[in-house]
PDB file of C-alpha atoms in Angstrom:
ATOM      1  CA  UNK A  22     -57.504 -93.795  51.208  1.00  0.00           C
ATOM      2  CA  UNK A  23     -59.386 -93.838  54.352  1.00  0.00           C
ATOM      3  CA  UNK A  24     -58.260 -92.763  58.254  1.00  0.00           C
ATOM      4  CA  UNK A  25     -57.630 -95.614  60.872  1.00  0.00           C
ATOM      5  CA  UNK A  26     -57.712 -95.645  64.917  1.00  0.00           C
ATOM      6  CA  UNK A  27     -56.762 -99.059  65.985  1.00  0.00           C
ATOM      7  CA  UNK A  28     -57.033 -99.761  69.366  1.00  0.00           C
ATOM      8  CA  UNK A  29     -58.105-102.592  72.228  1.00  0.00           C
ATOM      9  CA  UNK A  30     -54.154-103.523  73.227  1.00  0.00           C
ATOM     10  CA  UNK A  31     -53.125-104.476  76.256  1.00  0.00           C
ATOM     11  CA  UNK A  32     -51.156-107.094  78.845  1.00  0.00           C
ATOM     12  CA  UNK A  33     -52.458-110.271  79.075  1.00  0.00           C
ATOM     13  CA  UNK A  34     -51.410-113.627  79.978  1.00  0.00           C
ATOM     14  CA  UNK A  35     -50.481-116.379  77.836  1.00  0.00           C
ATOM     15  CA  UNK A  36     -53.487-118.508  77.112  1.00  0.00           C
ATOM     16  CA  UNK A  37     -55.679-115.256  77.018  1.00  0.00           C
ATOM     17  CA  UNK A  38     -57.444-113.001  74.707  1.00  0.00           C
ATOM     18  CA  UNK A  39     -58.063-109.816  73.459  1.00  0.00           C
ATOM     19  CA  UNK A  40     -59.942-107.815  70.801  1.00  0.00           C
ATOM     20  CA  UNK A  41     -58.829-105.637  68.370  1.00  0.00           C
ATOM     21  CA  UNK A  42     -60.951-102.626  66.916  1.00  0.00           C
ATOM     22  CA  UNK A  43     -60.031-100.563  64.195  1.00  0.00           C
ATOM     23  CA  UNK A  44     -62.365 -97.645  63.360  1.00  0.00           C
ATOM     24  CA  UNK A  45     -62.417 -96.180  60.312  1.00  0.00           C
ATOM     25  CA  UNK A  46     -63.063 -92.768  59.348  1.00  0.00           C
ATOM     26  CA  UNK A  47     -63.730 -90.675  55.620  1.00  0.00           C
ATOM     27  CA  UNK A  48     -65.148 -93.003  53.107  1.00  0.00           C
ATOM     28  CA  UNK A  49     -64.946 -96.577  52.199  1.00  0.00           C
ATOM     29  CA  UNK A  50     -64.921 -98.939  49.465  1.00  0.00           C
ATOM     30  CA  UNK A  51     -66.175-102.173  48.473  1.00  0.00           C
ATOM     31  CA  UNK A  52     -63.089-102.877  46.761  1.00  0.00           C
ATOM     32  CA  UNK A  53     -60.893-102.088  49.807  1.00  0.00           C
ATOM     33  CA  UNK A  54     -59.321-104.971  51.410  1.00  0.00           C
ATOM     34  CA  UNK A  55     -58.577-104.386  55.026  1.00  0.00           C
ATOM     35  CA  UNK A  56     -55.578-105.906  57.131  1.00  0.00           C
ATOM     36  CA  UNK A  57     -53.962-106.277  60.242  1.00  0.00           C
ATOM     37  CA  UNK A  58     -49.816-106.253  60.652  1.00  0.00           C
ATOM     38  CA  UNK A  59     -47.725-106.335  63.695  1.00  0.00           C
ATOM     39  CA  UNK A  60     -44.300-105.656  64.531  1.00  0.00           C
ATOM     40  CA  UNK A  61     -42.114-106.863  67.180  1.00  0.00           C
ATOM     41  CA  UNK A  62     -39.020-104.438  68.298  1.00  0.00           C
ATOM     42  CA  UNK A  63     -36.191-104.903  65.939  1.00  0.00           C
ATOM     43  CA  UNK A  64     -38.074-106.864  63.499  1.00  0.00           C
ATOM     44  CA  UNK A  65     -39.572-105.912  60.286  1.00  0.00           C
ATOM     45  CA  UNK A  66     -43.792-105.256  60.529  1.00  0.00           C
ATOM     46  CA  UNK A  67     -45.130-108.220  58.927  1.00  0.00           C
ATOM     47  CA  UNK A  68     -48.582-109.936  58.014  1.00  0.00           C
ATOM     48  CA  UNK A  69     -51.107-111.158  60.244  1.00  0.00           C
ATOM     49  CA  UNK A  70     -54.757-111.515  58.508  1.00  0.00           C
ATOM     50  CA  UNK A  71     -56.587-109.923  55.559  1.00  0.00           C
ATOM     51  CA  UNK A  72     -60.312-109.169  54.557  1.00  0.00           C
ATOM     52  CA  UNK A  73     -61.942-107.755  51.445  1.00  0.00           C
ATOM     53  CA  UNK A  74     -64.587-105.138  53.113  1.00  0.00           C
ATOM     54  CA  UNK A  75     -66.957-107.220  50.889  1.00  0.00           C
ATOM     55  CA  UNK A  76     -67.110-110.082  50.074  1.00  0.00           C
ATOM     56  CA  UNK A  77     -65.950-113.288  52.312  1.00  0.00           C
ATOM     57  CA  UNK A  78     -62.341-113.656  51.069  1.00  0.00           C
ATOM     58  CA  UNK A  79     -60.161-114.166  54.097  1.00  0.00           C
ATOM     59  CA  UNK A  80     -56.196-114.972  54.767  1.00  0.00           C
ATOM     60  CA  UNK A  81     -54.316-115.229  57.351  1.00  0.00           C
ATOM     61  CA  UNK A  82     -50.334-116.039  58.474  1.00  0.00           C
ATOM     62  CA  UNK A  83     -50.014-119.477  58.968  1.00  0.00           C
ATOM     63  CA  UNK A  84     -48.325-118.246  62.779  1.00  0.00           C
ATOM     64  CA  UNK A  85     -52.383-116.894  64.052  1.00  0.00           C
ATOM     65  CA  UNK A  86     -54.295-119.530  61.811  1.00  0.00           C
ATOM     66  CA  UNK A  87     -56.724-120.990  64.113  1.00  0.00           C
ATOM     67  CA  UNK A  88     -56.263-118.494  66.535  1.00  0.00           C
ATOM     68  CA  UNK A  89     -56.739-115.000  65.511  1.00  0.00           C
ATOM     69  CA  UNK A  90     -59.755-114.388  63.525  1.00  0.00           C
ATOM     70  CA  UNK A  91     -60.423-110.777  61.208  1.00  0.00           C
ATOM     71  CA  UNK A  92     -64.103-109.645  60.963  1.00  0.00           C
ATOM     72  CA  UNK A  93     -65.487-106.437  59.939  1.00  0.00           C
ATOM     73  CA  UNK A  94     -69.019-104.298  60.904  1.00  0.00           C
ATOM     74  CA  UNK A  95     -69.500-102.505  57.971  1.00  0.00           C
ATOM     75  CA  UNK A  96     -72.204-100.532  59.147  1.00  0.00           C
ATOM     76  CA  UNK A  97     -70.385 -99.857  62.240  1.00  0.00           C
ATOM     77  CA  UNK A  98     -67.015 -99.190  59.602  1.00  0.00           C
ATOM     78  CA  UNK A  99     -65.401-101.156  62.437  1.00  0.00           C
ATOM     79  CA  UNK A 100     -62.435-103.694  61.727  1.00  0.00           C
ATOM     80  CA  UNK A 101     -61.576-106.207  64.087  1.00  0.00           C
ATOM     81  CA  UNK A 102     -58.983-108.486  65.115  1.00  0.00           C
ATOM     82  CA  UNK A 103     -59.961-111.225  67.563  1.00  0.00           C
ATOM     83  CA  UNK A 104     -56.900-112.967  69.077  1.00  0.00           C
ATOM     84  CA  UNK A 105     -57.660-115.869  70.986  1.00  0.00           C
ATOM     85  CA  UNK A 106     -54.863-118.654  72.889  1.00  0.00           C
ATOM     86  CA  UNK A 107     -52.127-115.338  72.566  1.00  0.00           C
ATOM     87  CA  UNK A 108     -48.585-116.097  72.882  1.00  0.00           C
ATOM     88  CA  UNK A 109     -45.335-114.584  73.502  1.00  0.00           C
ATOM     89  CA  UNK A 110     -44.096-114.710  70.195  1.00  0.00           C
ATOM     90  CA  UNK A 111     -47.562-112.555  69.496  1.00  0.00           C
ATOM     91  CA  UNK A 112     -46.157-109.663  71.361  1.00  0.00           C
ATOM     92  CA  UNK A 113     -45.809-106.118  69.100  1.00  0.00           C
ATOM     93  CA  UNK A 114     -47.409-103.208  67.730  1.00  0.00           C
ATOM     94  CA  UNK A 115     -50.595-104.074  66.095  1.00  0.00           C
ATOM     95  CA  UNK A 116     -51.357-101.951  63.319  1.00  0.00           C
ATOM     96  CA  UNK A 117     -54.616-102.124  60.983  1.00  0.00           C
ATOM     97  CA  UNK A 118     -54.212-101.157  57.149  1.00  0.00           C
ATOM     98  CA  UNK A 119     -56.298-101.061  54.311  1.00  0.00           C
ATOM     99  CA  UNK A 120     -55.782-100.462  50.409  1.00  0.00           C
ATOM    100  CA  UNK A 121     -57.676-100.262  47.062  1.00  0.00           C
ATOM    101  CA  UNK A 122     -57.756-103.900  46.088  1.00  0.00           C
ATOM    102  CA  UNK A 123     -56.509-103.029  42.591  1.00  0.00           C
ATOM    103  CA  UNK A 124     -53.510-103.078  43.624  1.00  0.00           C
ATOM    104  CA  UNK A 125     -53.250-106.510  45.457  1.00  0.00           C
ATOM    105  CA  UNK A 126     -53.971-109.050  42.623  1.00  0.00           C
ATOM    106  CA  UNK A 127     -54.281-111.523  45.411  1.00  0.00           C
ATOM    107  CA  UNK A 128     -50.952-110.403  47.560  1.00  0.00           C
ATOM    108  CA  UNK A 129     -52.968-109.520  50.553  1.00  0.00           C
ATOM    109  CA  UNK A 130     -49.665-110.091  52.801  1.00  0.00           C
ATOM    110  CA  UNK A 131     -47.049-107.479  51.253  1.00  0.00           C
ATOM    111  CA  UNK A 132     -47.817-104.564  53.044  1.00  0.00           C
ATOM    112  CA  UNK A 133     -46.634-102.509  50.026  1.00  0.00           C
ATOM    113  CA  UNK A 134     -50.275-103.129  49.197  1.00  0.00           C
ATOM    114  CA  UNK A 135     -51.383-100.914  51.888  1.00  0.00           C
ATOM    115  CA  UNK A 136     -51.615 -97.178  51.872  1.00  0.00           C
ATOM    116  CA  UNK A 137     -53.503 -96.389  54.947  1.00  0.00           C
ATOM    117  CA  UNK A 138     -52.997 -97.121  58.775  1.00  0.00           C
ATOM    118  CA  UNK A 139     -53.410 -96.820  61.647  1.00  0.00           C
ATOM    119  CA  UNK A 140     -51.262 -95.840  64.640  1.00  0.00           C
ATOM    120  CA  UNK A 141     -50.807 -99.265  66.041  1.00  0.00           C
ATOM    121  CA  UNK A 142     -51.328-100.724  70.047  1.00  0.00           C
ATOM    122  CA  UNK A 143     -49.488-102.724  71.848  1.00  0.00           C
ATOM    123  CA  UNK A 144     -49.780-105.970  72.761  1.00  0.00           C
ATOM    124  CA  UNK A 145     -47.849-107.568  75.343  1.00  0.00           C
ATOM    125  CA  UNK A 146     -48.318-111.445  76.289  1.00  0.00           C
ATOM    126  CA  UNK A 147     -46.483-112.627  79.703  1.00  0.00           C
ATOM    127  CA  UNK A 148     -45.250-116.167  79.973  1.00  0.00           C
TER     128      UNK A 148
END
């Protein structure tokens, strides 16, 4: 298990970006995969992208493919989320996660496989 600080939310327009960091404090892993989840009011927190801390595997929900992309600094032990052409619909608490990959087995999207995050930011897209 490792400690998480996401941050880099904010209000911006549709058609806009924004960054997403995610520090990450105590020790990590090379079998820890890393994610990021939002969740809207009302609605259950679900899956947005996935990365192994090593290695190149990557997934993402088909609602941000070609739009957000997840990247990682491991010397930095910095996660990020970049979120590019935002939405509405993209509006909610972004929270980053990570987990021992042991117990994935290729599941990066249940976040049942995560038992670490962080205290989620906001993101708010206007129309």
């Amino acid at each position: 298990q490792v400690e998480l600080a996401d941050s880099g939310g904010g209000l911006v327009q549709a058609g806009g970006s924004l960054r997403l960091s995610c520090a990450v404090s105590g020790r990590t892993f090379s079998n820890y995969v890393m994610g990021w989840f939002r969740q809207a009011p009302g609605k259950e927190r679900e899956f947005v992208a996935a990365i192994r801390w090593i290695g190149g595997i990557i997934t993402y929900a088909d609602s941000v493919k070609g739009r957000f992309t997840i990247s990682r600094d491991n010397a930095k032990n910095t996660l990020y989320l970049q979120m590019n052409r935002l939405e509405p619909a993209d509006t909610a608490v972004y929270f980053c996660a990570a987990g021992d990959s042991t117990y994935f087995s290729g599941i990066y999207y249940s976040k049942l496989r995560y038992d670490s995050w962080g205290q989620g930011t906001q993101v708010t897209v206007s129309s």
